[in-house]
mmCIF file of C-alpha atoms in Angstrom:
data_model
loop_
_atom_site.group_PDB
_atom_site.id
_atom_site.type_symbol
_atom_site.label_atom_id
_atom_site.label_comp_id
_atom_site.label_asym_id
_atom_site.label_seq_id
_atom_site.Cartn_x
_atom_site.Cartn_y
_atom_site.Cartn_z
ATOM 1 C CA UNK A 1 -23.708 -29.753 -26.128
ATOM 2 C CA UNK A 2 -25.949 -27.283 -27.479
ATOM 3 C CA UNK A 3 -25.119 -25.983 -31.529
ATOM 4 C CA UNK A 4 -26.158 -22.487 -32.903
ATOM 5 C CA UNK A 5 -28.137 -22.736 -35.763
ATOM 6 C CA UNK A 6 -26.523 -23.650 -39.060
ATOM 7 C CA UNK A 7 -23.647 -24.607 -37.280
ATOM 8 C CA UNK A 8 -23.294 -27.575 -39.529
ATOM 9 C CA UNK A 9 -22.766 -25.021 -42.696
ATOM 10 C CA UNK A 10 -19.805 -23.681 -41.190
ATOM 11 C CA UNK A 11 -18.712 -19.951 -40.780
ATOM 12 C CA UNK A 12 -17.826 -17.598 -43.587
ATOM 13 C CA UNK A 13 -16.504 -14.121 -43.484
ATOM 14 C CA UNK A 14 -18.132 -11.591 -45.438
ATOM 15 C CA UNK A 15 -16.642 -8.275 -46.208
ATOM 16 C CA UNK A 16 -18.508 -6.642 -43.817
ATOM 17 C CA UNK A 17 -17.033 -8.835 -41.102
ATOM 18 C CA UNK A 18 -13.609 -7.664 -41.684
ATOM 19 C CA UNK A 19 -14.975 -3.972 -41.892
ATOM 20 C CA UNK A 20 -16.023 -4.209 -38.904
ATOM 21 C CA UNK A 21 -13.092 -5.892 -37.454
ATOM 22 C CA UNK A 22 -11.166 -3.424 -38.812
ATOM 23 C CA UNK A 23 -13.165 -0.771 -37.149
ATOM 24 C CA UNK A 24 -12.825 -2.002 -33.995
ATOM 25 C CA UNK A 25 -9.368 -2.890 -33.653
ATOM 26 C CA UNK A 26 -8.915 0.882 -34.859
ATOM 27 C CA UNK A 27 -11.553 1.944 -32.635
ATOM 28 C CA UNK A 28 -9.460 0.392 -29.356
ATOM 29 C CA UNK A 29 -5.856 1.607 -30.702
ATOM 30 C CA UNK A 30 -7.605 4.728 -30.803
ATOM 31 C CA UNK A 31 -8.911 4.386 -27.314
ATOM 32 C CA UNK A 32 -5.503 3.344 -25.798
ATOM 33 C CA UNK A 33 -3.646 6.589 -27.434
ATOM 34 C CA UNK A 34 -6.569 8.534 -25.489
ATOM 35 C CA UNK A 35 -6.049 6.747 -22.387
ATOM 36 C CA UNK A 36 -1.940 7.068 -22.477
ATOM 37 C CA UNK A 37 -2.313 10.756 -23.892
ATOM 38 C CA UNK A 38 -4.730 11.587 -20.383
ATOM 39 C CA UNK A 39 -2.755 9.603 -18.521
ATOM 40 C CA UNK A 40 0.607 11.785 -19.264
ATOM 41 C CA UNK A 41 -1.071 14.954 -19.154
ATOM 42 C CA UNK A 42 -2.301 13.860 -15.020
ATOM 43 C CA UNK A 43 0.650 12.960 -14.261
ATOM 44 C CA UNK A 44 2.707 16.466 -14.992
ATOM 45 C CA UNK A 45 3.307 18.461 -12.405
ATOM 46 C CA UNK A 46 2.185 21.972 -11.861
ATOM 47 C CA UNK A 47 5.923 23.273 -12.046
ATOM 48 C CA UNK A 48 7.100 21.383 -14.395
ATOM 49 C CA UNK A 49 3.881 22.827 -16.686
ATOM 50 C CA UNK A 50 4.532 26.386 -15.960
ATOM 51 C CA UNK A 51 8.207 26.071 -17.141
ATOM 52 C CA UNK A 52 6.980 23.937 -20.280
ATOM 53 C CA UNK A 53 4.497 27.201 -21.066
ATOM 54 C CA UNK A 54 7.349 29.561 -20.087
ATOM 55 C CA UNK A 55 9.486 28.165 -22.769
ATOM 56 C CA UNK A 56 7.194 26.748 -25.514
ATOM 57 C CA UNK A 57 4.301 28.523 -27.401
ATOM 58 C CA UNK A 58 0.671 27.891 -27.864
ATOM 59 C CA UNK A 59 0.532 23.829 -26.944
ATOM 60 C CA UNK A 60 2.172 23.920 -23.905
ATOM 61 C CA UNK A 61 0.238 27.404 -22.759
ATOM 62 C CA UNK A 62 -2.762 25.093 -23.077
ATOM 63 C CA UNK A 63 -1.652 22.654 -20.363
ATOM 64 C CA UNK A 64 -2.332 25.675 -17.821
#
């Protein structure tokens, strides 16, 4: 069984740890909003987006 180096001292977080824990649990949230947000805007179909622009204003213009 093979031990890192100062194993034996045992592990201690430092604030910079849990910064960057932080960061990238944010970082992956963020990335699965992006990935749902794509996802819905593939799946729409092209008549159902030209009635959404027909009735709405500039945001649903921009799907077209």
């Amino acid at each position: 069984m093979l031990l890192a180096a100062g194993a034996d001292q045992g592990f201690q977080f430092e604030t910079i740890d849990v910064y960057l824990i932080v960061a990238v649990a944010f970082l992956l949230i963020l990335a699965a909003l992006a990935a749902i947000a794509e996802t819905s805007v593939v799946r729409i179909s092209k008549a159902k987006a030209k009635a959404m622009a027909e009735e709405g204003g500039t945001r649903e213009r921009a799907l077209l």
